[in-house]
Amino acid sequence: MHIEFTHTRSPAYWQSKSGPIARPTAGAPTALGAAASVLARFLAQWSDGHSRRPSEGMLRPRTWVLTDDLFVSYTDRTSTEYAWPSLTMLTTLDDAYLLRSPAGKIVDIPREPLTPEQDAELSAFLPDRGTRRS
């Protein structure tokens, strides 16, 4: 696999990631309730690190390079690189794939710039790399 694209995430993209997170209510544990709880915690962590107003750096063009071995994401000022097995807890949203890094940081792959073929390839690829769906 080799998917490479450059994209500028909009303020609306970031706001959709930092809105209030619905917390599951207490009740009898079920598979659905457990999944909702994991997702709520995952998204709460994401929103805790991002303000409602994205910083200038968050609005810079970013390039993603996704290969069989690596997740690479960079701007003209920052760079991030992970081997896929180190990224855990995959959450698929309508507009992004969210993954947890070894340090607990949430990294994203926006879906908007992906072609339908790239999105399908990535969707099939991620679970095969050890990421657990939430």
PDB file of N, CA and C in Angstrom, residues 71-121:
ATOM      1  N   PHE A  71       3.102   4.978   9.137  1.00  0.00           N
ATOM      2  CA  PHE A  71       2.230   6.150   9.120  1.00  0.00           C
ATOM      3  C   PHE A  71       3.168   7.344   9.267  1.00  0.00           C
ATOM      4  N   VAL A  72       3.196   8.230   8.276  1.00  0.00           N
ATOM      5  CA  VAL A  72       4.012   9.437   8.335  1.00  0.00           C
ATOM      6  C   VAL A  72       3.096  10.624   8.068  1.00  0.00           C
ATOM      7  N   SER A  73       3.251  11.668   8.866  1.00  0.00           N
ATOM      8  CA  SER A  73       2.452  12.869   8.723  1.00  0.00           C
ATOM      9  C   SER A  73       3.367  14.052   9.011  1.00  0.00           C
ATOM     10  N   TYR A  74       3.363  15.056   8.109  1.00  0.00           N
ATOM     11  CA  TYR A  74       4.262  16.187   8.334  1.00  0.00           C
ATOM     12  C   TYR A  74       3.725  17.476   7.720  1.00  0.00           C
ATOM     13  N   THR A  75       4.196  18.578   8.299  1.00  0.00           N
ATOM     14  CA  THR A  75       3.984  19.913   7.753  1.00  0.00           C
ATOM     15  C   THR A  75       5.369  20.502   7.499  1.00  0.00           C
ATOM     16  N   ASP A  76       5.403  21.775   7.154  1.00  0.00           N
ATOM     17  CA  ASP A  76       6.695  22.435   6.980  1.00  0.00           C
ATOM     18  C   ASP A  76       7.385  22.689   8.321  1.00  0.00           C
ATOM     19  N   ARG A  77       6.686  22.413   9.433  1.00  0.00           N
ATOM     20  CA  ARG A  77       7.245  22.661  10.771  1.00  0.00           C
ATOM     21  C   ARG A  77       7.323  21.436  11.669  1.00  0.00           C
ATOM     22  N   THR A  78       6.507  20.423  11.421  1.00  0.00           N
ATOM     23  CA  THR A  78       6.474  19.255  12.309  1.00  0.00           C
ATOM     24  C   THR A  78       6.442  17.967  11.499  1.00  0.00           C
ATOM     25  N   SER A  79       6.783  16.879  12.168  1.00  0.00           N
ATOM     26  CA  SER A  79       6.759  15.575  11.519  1.00  0.00           C
ATOM     27  C   SER A  79       6.434  14.501  12.555  1.00  0.00           C
ATOM     28  N   THR A  80       5.649  13.516  12.140  1.00  0.00           N
ATOM     29  CA  THR A  80       5.289  12.387  12.992  1.00  0.00           C
ATOM     30  C   THR A  80       5.442  11.122  12.178  1.00  0.00           C
ATOM     31  N   GLU A  81       6.016  10.095  12.788  1.00  0.00           N
ATOM     32  CA  GLU A  81       6.180   8.817  12.097  1.00  0.00           C
ATOM     33  C   GLU A  81       5.953   7.681  13.096  1.00  0.00           C
ATOM     34  N   TYR A  82       5.133   6.707  12.704  1.00  0.00           N
ATOM     35  CA  TYR A  82       4.863   5.536  13.530  1.00  0.00           C
ATOM     36  C   TYR A  82       4.876   4.287  12.669  1.00  0.00           C
ATOM     37  N   ALA A  83       5.378   3.204  13.217  1.00  0.00           N
ATOM     38  CA  ALA A  83       5.166   1.898  12.605  1.00  0.00           C
ATOM     39  C   ALA A  83       3.721   1.512  12.921  1.00  0.00           C
ATOM     40  N   TRP A  84       3.016   0.940  11.973  1.00  0.00           N
ATOM     41  CA  TRP A  84       1.593   0.617  12.169  1.00  0.00           C
ATOM     42  C   TRP A  84       1.314  -0.192  13.428  1.00  0.00           C
ATOM     43  N   PRO A  85       2.118  -1.212  13.759  1.00  0.00           N
ATOM     44  CA  PRO A  85       1.781  -1.995  14.961  1.00  0.00           C
ATOM     45  C   PRO A  85       1.780  -1.183  16.253  1.00  0.00           C
ATOM     46  N   SER A  86       2.436  -0.020  16.258  1.00  0.00           N
ATOM     47  CA  SER A  86       2.448   0.799  17.469  1.00  0.00           C
ATOM     48  C   SER A  86       1.180   1.634  17.619  1.00  0.00           C
ATOM     49  N   LEU A  87       0.393   1.763  16.568  1.00  0.00           N
ATOM     50  CA  LEU A  87      -0.859   2.513  16.638  1.00  0.00           C
ATOM     51  C   LEU A  87      -1.992   1.561  16.985  1.00  0.00           C
ATOM     52  N   THR A  88      -2.733   1.899  18.015  1.00  0.00           N
ATOM     53  CA  THR A  88      -3.795   1.022  18.505  1.00  0.00           C
ATOM     54  C   THR A  88      -5.118   1.761  18.531  1.00  0.00           C
ATOM     55  N   MET A  89      -6.161   1.046  18.827  1.00  0.00           N
ATOM     56  CA  MET A  89      -7.490   1.597  19.028  1.00  0.00           C
ATOM     57  C   MET A  89      -7.951   2.453  17.852  1.00  0.00           C
ATOM     58  N   LEU A  90      -8.376   1.827  16.828  1.00  0.00           N
ATOM     59  CA  LEU A  90      -8.894   2.495  15.636  1.00  0.00           C
ATOM     60  C   LEU A  90     -10.354   2.890  15.844  1.00  0.00           C
ATOM     61  N   THR A  91     -10.646   4.149  15.583  1.00  0.00           N
ATOM     62  CA  THR A  91     -12.022   4.631  15.554  1.00  0.00           C
ATOM     63  C   THR A  91     -12.268   5.215  14.169  1.00  0.00           C
ATOM     64  N   THR A  92     -13.304   4.750  13.505  1.00  0.00           N
ATOM     65  CA  THR A  92     -13.643   5.242  12.177  1.00  0.00           C
ATOM     66  C   THR A  92     -14.832   6.187  12.301  1.00  0.00           C
ATOM     67  N   LEU A  93     -14.608   7.428  11.909  1.00  0.00           N
ATOM     68  CA  LEU A  93     -15.667   8.437  11.880  1.00  0.00           C
ATOM     69  C   LEU A  93     -16.020   8.724  10.424  1.00  0.00           C
ATOM     70  N   ASP A  94     -17.086   9.462  10.200  1.00  0.00           N
ATOM     71  CA  ASP A  94     -17.469   9.807   8.830  1.00  0.00           C
ATOM     72  C   ASP A  94     -16.370  10.574   8.103  1.00  0.00           C
ATOM     73  N   ASP A  95     -15.622  11.392   8.847  1.00  0.00           N
ATOM     74  CA  ASP A  95     -14.633  12.252   8.196  1.00  0.00           C
ATOM     75  C   ASP A  95     -13.181  11.939   8.546  1.00  0.00           C
ATOM     76  N   ALA A  96     -12.937  10.910   9.358  1.00  0.00           N
ATOM     77  CA  ALA A  96     -11.554  10.631   9.754  1.00  0.00           C
ATOM     78  C   ALA A  96     -11.402   9.238  10.337  1.00  0.00           C
ATOM     79  N   TYR A  97     -10.172   8.742  10.263  1.00  0.00           N
ATOM     80  CA  TYR A  97      -9.744   7.580  11.037  1.00  0.00           C
ATOM     81  C   TYR A  97      -8.931   8.144  12.189  1.00  0.00           C
ATOM     82  N   LEU A  98      -9.229   7.719  13.411  1.00  0.00           N
ATOM     83  CA  LEU A  98      -8.478   8.149  14.585  1.00  0.00           C
ATOM     84  C   LEU A  98      -7.751   6.938  15.149  1.00  0.00           C
ATOM     85  N   LEU A  99      -6.474   7.134  15.488  1.00  0.00           N
ATOM     86  CA  LEU A  99      -5.661   6.059  16.049  1.00  0.00           C
ATOM     87  C   LEU A  99      -4.915   6.588  17.264  1.00  0.00           C
ATOM     88  N   ARG A 100      -4.627   5.701  18.210  1.00  0.00           N
ATOM     89  CA  ARG A 100      -3.897   6.086  19.417  1.00  0.00           C
ATOM     90  C   ARG A 100      -2.428   5.706  19.252  1.00  0.00           C
ATOM     91  N   SER A 101      -1.533   6.657  19.575  1.00  0.00           N
ATOM     92  CA  SER A 101      -0.093   6.422  19.495  1.00  0.00           C
ATOM     93  C   SER A 101       0.399   5.747  20.776  1.00  0.00           C
ATOM     94  N   PRO A 102       1.653   5.270  20.790  1.00  0.00           N
ATOM     95  CA  PRO A 102       2.188   4.632  22.004  1.00  0.00           C
ATOM     96  C   PRO A 102       2.161   5.561  23.221  1.00  0.00           C
ATOM     97  N   ALA A 103       2.302   6.860  23.009  1.00  0.00           N
ATOM     98  CA  ALA A 103       2.293   7.817  24.116  1.00  0.00           C
ATOM     99  C   ALA A 103       0.870   8.237  24.491  1.00  0.00           C
ATOM    100  N   GLY A 104      -0.138   7.659  23.835  1.00  0.00           N
ATOM    101  CA  GLY A 104      -1.525   7.990  24.132  1.00  0.00           C
ATOM    102  C   GLY A 104      -2.059   9.152  23.317  1.00  0.00           C
ATOM    103  N   LYS A 105      -1.254   9.706  22.438  1.00  0.00           N
ATOM    104  CA  LYS A 105      -1.700  10.800  21.571  1.00  0.00           C
ATOM    105  C   LYS A 105      -2.628  10.234  20.498  1.00  0.00           C
ATOM    106  N   ILE A 106      -3.618  11.026  20.107  1.00  0.00           N
ATOM    107  CA  ILE A 106      -4.523  10.628  19.046  1.00  0.00           C
ATOM    108  C   ILE A 106      -4.008  11.212  17.731  1.00  0.00           C
ATOM    109  N   VAL A 107      -3.827  10.360  16.737  1.00  0.00           N
ATOM    110  CA  VAL A 107      -3.447  10.818  15.402  1.00  0.00           C
ATOM    111  C   VAL A 107      -4.619  10.551  14.470  1.00  0.00           C
ATOM    112  N   ASP A 108      -4.748  11.405  13.463  1.00  0.00           N
ATOM    113  CA  ASP A 108      -5.887  11.289  12.570  1.00  0.00           C
ATOM    114  C   ASP A 108      -5.444  11.144  11.131  1.00  0.00           C
ATOM    115  N   ILE A 109      -6.325  10.537  10.360  1.00  0.00           N
ATOM    116  CA  ILE A 109      -6.192  10.480   8.906  1.00  0.00           C
ATOM    117  C   ILE A 109      -7.524  10.984   8.362  1.00  0.00           C
ATOM    118  N   PRO A 110      -7.544  12.213   7.829  1.00  0.00           N
ATOM    119  CA  PRO A 110      -8.815  12.720   7.293  1.00  0.00           C
ATOM    120  C   PRO A 110      -9.243  11.907   6.070  1.00  0.00           C
ATOM    121  N   ARG A 111     -10.534  11.678   5.958  1.00  0.00           N
ATOM    122  CA  ARG A 111     -11.049  10.862   4.854  1.00  0.00           C
ATOM    123  C   ARG A 111     -11.423  11.696   3.627  1.00  0.00           C
ATOM    124  N   GLU A 112     -11.684  12.985   3.806  1.00  0.00           N
ATOM    125  CA  GLU A 112     -12.138  13.834   2.697  1.00  0.00           C
ATOM    126  C   GLU A 112     -11.220  13.780   1.477  1.00  0.00           C
ATOM    127  N   PRO A 113      -9.899  13.852   1.644  1.00  0.00           N
ATOM    128  CA  PRO A 113      -9.048  13.864   0.450  1.00  0.00           C
ATOM    129  C   PRO A 113      -8.832  12.495  -0.186  1.00  0.00           C
ATOM    130  N   LEU A 114      -9.281  11.429   0.458  1.00  0.00           N
ATOM    131  CA  LEU A 114      -9.094  10.085  -0.082  1.00  0.00           C
ATOM    132  C   LEU A 114     -10.089   9.814  -1.210  1.00  0.00           C
ATOM    133  N   THR A 115      -9.633   9.129  -2.231  1.00  0.00           N
ATOM    134  CA  THR A 115     -10.561   8.653  -3.249  1.00  0.00           C
ATOM    135  C   THR A 115     -11.364   7.499  -2.633  1.00  0.00           C
ATOM    136  N   PRO A 116     -12.504   7.133  -3.205  1.00  0.00           N
ATOM    137  CA  PRO A 116     -13.247   5.982  -2.679  1.00  0.00           C
ATOM    138  C   PRO A 116     -12.384   4.708  -2.650  1.00  0.00           C
ATOM    139  N   GLU A 117     -11.529   4.536  -3.637  1.00  0.00           N
ATOM    140  CA  GLU A 117     -10.662   3.350  -3.688  1.00  0.00           C
ATOM    141  C   GLU A 117      -9.629   3.388  -2.561  1.00  0.00           C
ATOM    142  N   GLN A 118      -9.029   4.561  -2.311  1.00  0.00           N
ATOM    143  CA  GLN A 118      -8.053   4.696  -1.229  1.00  0.00           C
ATOM    144  C   GLN A 118      -8.715   4.481   0.131  1.00  0.00           C
ATOM    145  N   ASP A 119      -9.908   5.029   0.299  1.00  0.00           N
ATOM    146  CA  ASP A 119     -10.630   4.875   1.559  1.00  0.00           C
ATOM    147  C   ASP A 119     -10.944   3.404   1.824  1.00  0.00           C
ATOM    148  N   ALA A 120     -11.380   2.691   0.806  1.00  0.00           N
ATOM    149  CA  ALA A 120     -11.677   1.260   0.959  1.00  0.00           C
ATOM    150  C   ALA A 120     -10.404   0.476   1.271  1.00  0.00           C
ATOM    151  N   GLU A 121      -9.309   0.811   0.587  1.00  0.00           N
ATOM    152  CA  GLU A 121      -8.041   0.127   0.831  1.00  0.00           C
ATOM    153  C   GLU A 121      -7.565   0.370   2.260  1.00  0.00           C
TER     154      GLU A 121
END
